[in-house]
Coordinates of N, CA and C in Angstrom, one line a residue:
X69 N 204.7 7.2 195.6 CA 206.4 6.3 195.5 C 206.6 5.5 196.4
X70 N 207.4 4.4 196.2 CA 207.6 3.2 196.2 C 208.8 3.8 197.4
X71 N 209.1 2.8 198.6 CA 209.7 2.5 199.6 C 211.1 2.2 199.1
X72 N 212.1 2.6 199.4 CA 213.4 2.6 198.9 C 213.8 1.3 199.2
X73 N 213.7 0.9 200.7 CA 214.1 -0.3 201.2 C 213.4 -1.6 200.6
X74 N 212.0 -1.6 200.7 CA 211.8 -2.6 199.9 C 210.8 -2.6 198.7
X75 N 210.7 -1.7 198.1 CA 210.4 -1.3 197.0 C 208.5 -1.2 196.4
X76 N 208.2 -1.5 198.1 CA 206.8 -1.7 198.4 C 206.1 0.3 198.1
X77 N 204.9 0.4 197.2 CA 204.1 1.5 197.1 C 203.4 1.6 198.2
X78 N 202.6 2.7 198.4 CA 201.4 3.2 199.5 C 200.3 4.0 198.2
X79 N 199.4 3.0 198.4 CA 198.2 3.9 197.3 C 197.5 4.6 197.8
X80 N 197.3 5.9 197.0 CA 196.5 6.8 197.8 C 195.2 6.4 198.6
X81 N 194.6 5.4 197.9 CA 193.4 5.2 198.9 C 193.7 4.9 200.0
X82 N 194.6 4.1 200.6 CA 195.2 3.7 201.9 C 195.3 5.2 202.8
X83 N 195.7 6.2 202.4 CA 195.9 6.8 203.0 C 194.5 8.1 202.9
X84 N 193.4 7.9 202.2 CA 192.1 8.6 202.3 C 191.5 7.7 203.3
X85 N 191.4 6.4 203.1 CA 190.8 5.6 204.2 C 191.2 5.7 205.6
X86 N 192.6 6.0 205.9 CA 193.1 6.7 207.0 C 192.5 8.0 207.7
X87 N 192.2 9.0 206.8 CA 191.7 10.2 206.9 C 190.2 10.1 207.7
X88 N 189.3 9.0 206.6 CA 188.3 8.5 207.0 C 187.9 8.1 208.3
X89 N 189.1 7.4 208.8 CA 189.0 6.8 210.3 C 189.3 7.8 211.0
X90 N 190.3 8.8 211.0 CA 190.3 10.1 212.0 C 189.0 10.8 212.1
X91 N 188.3 10.8 210.9 CA 187.0 11.3 210.6 C 185.5 10.9 211.7
X92 N 186.1 9.5 212.5 CA 185.2 8.4 212.6 C 184.1 7.7 212.0
X93 N 185.1 7.7 211.1 CA 183.8 6.5 209.8 C 184.5 5.2 210.0
X94 N 185.0 5.0 210.6 CA 185.7 3.7 210.4 C 186.2 3.4 212.1
X95 N 186.3 2.1 212.5 CA 186.6 1.5 213.6 C 188.3 1.5 213.3
X96 N 188.8 0.3 212.5 CA 190.0 0.1 212.3 C 189.9 -0.1 210.4
X97 N 191.5 -0.5 210.2 CA 191.8 -0.5 208.8 C 192.9 -1.9 209.1
X98 N 192.7 -2.5 208.0 CA 193.6 -3.5 207.7 C 194.2 -3.4 206.3
X99 N 195.7 -3.1 206.6 CA 195.8 -3.1 205.0 C 197.2 -4.1 204.7
X100 N 197.3 -4.9 203.6 CA 198.2 -5.7 203.0 C 199.0 -5.6 202.1
X101 N 199.8 -5.9 202.0 CA 201.3 -5.9 200.9 C 201.0 -6.5 199.6
X102 N 200.3 -6.3 198.5 CA 199.9 -6.9 197.2 C 200.6 -6.4 196.3
X103 N 201.8 -7.6 195.8 CA 202.7 -7.6 194.4 C 203.7 -6.4 195.2
X104 N 203.5 -5.0 194.7 CA 204.4 -4.3 195.1 C 203.8 -2.9 196.0
X105 N 202.5 -3.1 196.1 CA 201.8 -1.9 196.9 C 200.9 -2.2 198.1
X106 N 201.1 -1.3 199.2 CA 199.8 -1.9 200.0 C 198.6 -1.1 199.8
X107 N 198.1 -1.9 200.3 CA 196.3 -1.6 199.7 C 195.8 -2.1 201.1
X108 N 194.8 -1.4 201.0 CA 193.2 -1.6 202.2 C 192.9 -3.2 201.8
X109 N 192.8 -4.2 203.1 CA 192.5 -5.3 202.9 C 190.9 -5.3 203.4
X110 N 190.8 -4.6 204.7 CA 189.3 -4.9 205.3 C 189.4 -3.3 206.1
X111 N 188.3 -3.1 205.7 CA 187.7 -1.8 207.3 C 186.8 -2.2 207.9
X112 N 186.7 -1.7 209.1 CA 185.8 -2.2 210.3 C 185.1 -1.1 210.7
X113 N 183.8 -1.1 210.7 CA 182.5 -0.3 210.9 C 182.9 0.9 212.2
X114 N 182.4 2.2 212.3 CA 182.1 2.6 213.7 C 181.7 1.9 214.8
X115 N 181.0 1.2 214.2 CA 180.5 0.2 215.7 C 181.0 -1.4 216.1
X116 N 182.5 -1.3 215.0 CA 183.2 -2.7 215.5 C 183.9 -2.6 216.6
X117 N 184.0 -3.9 217.3 CA 184.6 -3.5 218.7 C 186.7 -4.2 218.1
X118 N 186.9 -4.0 219.6 CA 188.5 -4.9 219.5 C 188.7 -6.2 219.1
X119 N 187.5 -7.0 219.8 CA 187.4 -8.8 219.3 C 187.5 -8.5 217.7
X120 N 186.7 -7.5 216.7 CA 186.0 -7.9 215.7 C 187.2 -7.4 214.8
X121 N 188.5 -6.7 215.4 CA 189.4 -6.4 214.8 C 190.6 -7.6 214.8
X122 N 190.6 -7.7 215.8 CA 191.6 -9.1 215.9 C 191.4 -10.1 215.7
X123 N 189.9 -10.1 215.2 CA 189.4 -11.8 214.6 C 189.5 -11.5 213.1
X124 N 189.7 -10.2 212.7 CA 190.0 -9.8 211.3 C 191.8 -10.2 210.9
X125 N 192.4 -10.3 211.4 CA 193.8 -10.4 211.0 C 194.2 -11.7 210.8
X126 N 194.9 -12.2 210.0 CA 195.2 -13.6 209.6 C 196.1 -14.1 210.7
X127 N 195.9 -15.0 210.8 CA 196.7 -16.4 212.1 C 198.1 -16.3 211.4
X128 N 198.3 -16.4 210.1 CA 199.7 -16.8 209.4 C 200.1 -15.9 208.7
X129 N 199.8 -14.8 208.5 CA 200.2 -14.0 207.9 C 200.2 -12.4 208.4
X130 N 201.3 -11.6 207.8 CA 201.4 -10.5 208.5 C 200.8 -9.1 207.8
X131 N 200.6 -8.3 208.8 CA 199.3 -7.3 208.1 C 200.2 -6.1 208.6
X132 N 199.8 -4.7 208.5 CA 199.6 -3.5 208.8 C 198.1 -3.5 209.2
X133 N 197.6 -2.6 210.7 CA 196.8 -2.2 210.8 C 196.3 -1.3 211.9
X134 N 195.3 -0.5 211.9 CA 195.1 1.0 212.4 C 193.6 0.4 213.4
X135 N 193.8 1.1 214.5 CA 192.6 0.8 215.4 C 192.3 2.3 216.3
X136 N 190.9 2.5 216.1 CA 191.0 4.0 216.7 C 190.2 3.6 218.1
X137 N 191.1 3.7 219.3 CA 190.7 3.1 220.5 C 190.3 4.5 221.3
X138 N 188.7 4.2 221.5 CA 188.0 5.0 222.9 C 188.0 4.9 224.2
X139 N 188.0 5.7 225.0 CA 188.4 5.9 226.5 C 187.7 6.8 227.1
X140 N 187.4 6.5 228.0 CA 187.3 7.7 229.3 C 188.4 8.0 230.2
X141 N 189.1 8.9 230.3 CA 190.1 9.3 231.0 C 189.7 9.4 232.6
X142 N 190.3 9.6 233.7 CA 190.3 9.3 235.1 C 189.1 10.9 235.5
X143 N 189.4 11.8 234.4 CA 188.6 13.1 234.9 C 187.4 13.0 234.0
X144 N 187.5 11.5 233.7 CA 185.9 11.5 233.1 C 185.6 12.0 231.8
X145 N 186.9 11.9 230.8 CA 186.7 12.9 229.4 C 186.6 11.9 228.4
X146 N 186.2 12.1 227.3 CA 185.5 10.7 225.9 C 187.2 11.1 225.5
X147 N 188.2 10.6 225.3 CA 189.1 10.4 224.2 C 189.5 9.6 223.2
X148 N 190.1 9.4 222.4 CA 190.6 8.0 221.3 C 192.1 8.3 221.1
X149 N 192.6 7.2 221.3 CA 194.0 7.3 220.5 C 193.7 6.4 218.9
X150 N 194.9 6.7 218.2 CA 194.8 5.6 216.7 C 196.4 4.6 217.1
X151 N 196.4 3.6 217.0 CA 197.3 2.8 217.1 C 197.4 2.2 215.8
X152 N 198.9 2.5 215.6 CA 199.3 1.2 214.3 C 200.0 0.0 215.0
X153 N 199.6 -1.2 214.3 CA 199.7 -2.3 214.9 C 200.6 -3.1 213.5
X154 N 201.8 -3.2 213.7 CA 202.5 -4.1 212.6 C 202.4 -5.8 213.4
X155 N 201.6 -6.1 212.6 CA 201.2 -7.8 213.2 C 202.1 -9.1 212.1
X156 N 203.0 -9.4 212.9 CA 203.7 -10.5 212.0 C 204.0 -11.8 212.8
X157 N 203.2 -12.7 212.6 CA 203.0 -13.6 212.9 C 204.2 -14.7 213.0
X158 N 204.5 -15.3 214.4 CA 206.0 -16.3 213.9 C 205.8 -17.2 213.1
X159 N 204.3 -17.4 212.8 CA 204.2 -18.4 211.7 C 204.2 -18.4 210.4
X160 N 204.3 -16.8 210.0 CA 204.2 -16.1 208.5 C 205.5 -16.7 208.2
X161 N 205.8 -16.5 206.7 CA 206.5 -16.3 205.9 C 207.9 -15.5 205.8
X162 N 208.5 -16.1 206.1 CA 210.2 -15.1 206.7 C 210.2 -13.9 205.7
X163 N 210.5 -14.3 204.5 CA 210.3 -13.4 203.4 C 209.4 -12.4 203.8
X164 N 207.9 -12.4 203.7 CA 207.2 -11.3 204.1 C 207.5 -10.5 205.1
X165 N 207.7 -11.7 206.5 CA 207.8 -10.6 207.4 C 209.0 -9.4 207.2
X166 N 210.7 -10.4 206.3 CA 211.1 -8.9 206.2 C 210.6 -7.5 205.3
X167 N 209.8 -8.2 204.3 CA 209.1 -7.0 203.2 C 208.3 -6.4 204.3
X168 N 207.4 -6.9 205.1 CA 206.3 -5.7 206.1 C 207.7 -4.9 206.9
X169 N 208.9 -5.8 207.5 CA 209.4 -5.0 208.4 C 210.4 -3.7 207.7
X170 N 210.6 -3.8 206.2 CA 211.3 -3.1 205.8 C 210.4 -2.0 205.3
X171 N 209.3 -2.4 205.4 CA 208.1 -1.0 204.6 C 207.6 -0.5 205.7
X172 N 207.3 -0.8 206.9 CA 206.7 -0.5 207.9 C 207.0 1.2 208.3
X173 N 208.1 1.5 208.6 CA 208.3 2.8 208.7 C 207.6 3.7 207.5
X174 N 208.5 3.7 206.5 CA 207.7 4.4 205.6 C 206.2 4.5 205.5
X175 N 205.4 3.4 205.7 CA 204.6 3.6 205.5 C 203.4 4.3 206.7
X176 N 204.2 3.7 208.0 CA 203.5 4.8 208.9 C 203.5 6.0 208.8
X177 N 204.7 6.6 208.2 CA 204.8 7.9 208.1 C 203.9 8.4 207.4
X178 N 203.1 7.6 206.2 CA 202.0 7.9 205.3 C 201.1 8.7 206.4
X179 N 200.8 7.8 207.2 CA 199.4 7.9 208.3 C 199.6 8.9 209.0
X180 N 199.4 10.5 209.1 CA 200.0 11.5 210.1 C 198.6 11.0 210.9
X181 N 199.0 11.2 211.9 CA 198.4 11.1 213.5 C 198.2 9.8 214.3
X182 N 198.9 8.7 213.8 CA 199.3 7.6 214.7 C 199.5 8.3 216.1
X183 N 199.3 7.2 216.8 CA 199.5 8.2 218.4 C 200.5 6.9 218.8
X184 N 200.5 5.5 218.9 CA 201.0 4.6 219.5 C 201.3 3.2 218.3
X185 N 202.6 3.1 218.7 CA 203.0 1.9 217.6 C 203.3 0.9 218.1
X186 N 202.8 -0.5 217.6 CA 202.7 -1.5 218.5 C 203.0 -2.8 217.1
X187 N 204.2 -3.5 218.1 CA 204.7 -4.8 217.2 C 204.3 -6.0 217.7
X188 N 203.4 -6.7 216.7 CA 203.1 -7.9 217.8 C 203.2 -9.2 216.5
X189 N 203.8 -10.3 217.3 CA 204.0 -11.4 217.1 C 202.9 -12.6 217.3
X190 N 202.2 -12.2 217.9 CA 201.3 -13.1 218.4 C 199.9 -12.5 219.6
X191 N 199.2 -13.1 219.3 CA 197.3 -12.3 219.8 C 198.0 -11.6 221.6
X192 N 198.7 -11.9 222.4 CA 199.0 -11.7 223.8 C 199.9 -10.3 223.9
X193 N 200.5 -10.1 222.4 CA 201.2 -8.9 222.2 C 200.5 -7.4 222.1
X194 N 199.1 -7.7 221.8 CA 198.2 -6.8 221.2 C 196.6 -7.1 221.8
X195 N 197.1 -8.0 223.0 CA 195.5 -7.9 223.7 C 195.0 -6.7 224.4
X196 N 194.0 -6.6 224.3 CA 193.0 -5.6 224.9 C 193.6 -4.9 226.4
X197 N 194.1 -5.8 227.1 CA 195.2 -5.0 228.4 C 195.9 -4.3 228.1
X198 N 197.0 -4.8 226.8 CA 198.2 -4.0 226.4 C 197.4 -2.7 226.0
X199 N 196.6 -2.5 225.0 CA 195.4 -1.3 224.7 C 195.5 -0.5 225.6
X200 N 194.5 -1.3 227.1 CA 194.2 0.0 227.6 C 195.6 0.6 228.2
X201 N 196.3 -0.4 228.8 CA 197.8 0.0 229.8 C 198.1 1.7 228.8
X202 N 198.2 1.8 227.4 CA 199.0 2.6 226.8 C 198.3 3.7 227.0
X203 N 197.2 3.8 227.4 CA 196.4 4.9 227.9 C 196.7 5.8 229.0
X204 N 197.3 5.1 229.8 CA 197.9 5.6 231.0 C 198.7 6.9 230.9
X205 N 199.6 6.8 230.1 CA 200.5 7.8 229.6 C 200.1 8.3 228.4
X206 N 199.9 9.6 228.1 CA 199.1 10.1 227.0 C 200.3 10.3 225.8
X207 N 201.6 10.3 225.9 CA 202.5 10.6 225.2 C 203.1 9.4 224.7
X208 N 202.4 7.9 225.4 CA 203.2 6.7 225.0 C 203.5 6.5 223.7
X209 N 204.4 5.7 223.5 CA 204.9 5.0 222.1 C 205.6 3.6 222.5
X210 N 205.0 2.6 222.2 CA 205.3 1.2 223.0 C 205.7 0.5 221.9
X211 N 206.5 -0.4 221.6 CA 206.7 -1.5 220.8 C 207.1 -2.6 221.4
X212 N 206.3 -4.0 221.1 CA 206.3 -5.2 222.0 C 207.1 -5.7 220.8
X213 N 207.8 -6.6 221.5 CA 208.5 -7.7 220.9 C 208.4 -9.1 220.9

C-alpha cells in the first residue's frame, strides 16, 4: 500500500528481511526508495560490525536503515536493540530529502519491533558513541537533528 503523503509503497520483501533481522539472520538492512517503492538495497551479515554498516551508507544520498545492536548490561546480561536510522545527509538532493521525510513514519510503522529512532544528517549524529548512549535508558527514543 502506498504512503498517502509521498506515494511511496513498501514492498513485502522489506518486511520479510526485517523479520529475518529480528531472528538474528542479519546485522543490518539498508533500504532505499526506488521509483515509487521502498526496496532492500543491502543486507549485512550477522558478523558484520557497526563500521561495516556506516560504511555502507552513501555519502550523498538518503536511505532508511535498521541496525541490530548487541550490548551487555551492567548486570552482565546480553541484550540487543533494533535501531531505525533515517539517513539524510546535508549534501543529498532536496527533493529526495523531502520524499524520504514524508515516507519515514509510514515505513517505520511497517517494521514492528524498532526500539530506537535516529535521524542523522552527518556521520557524527549516528556515531557508535551515540548508539551506546541509547542503551543507558531501556525505553529511549531519540531523534537527532
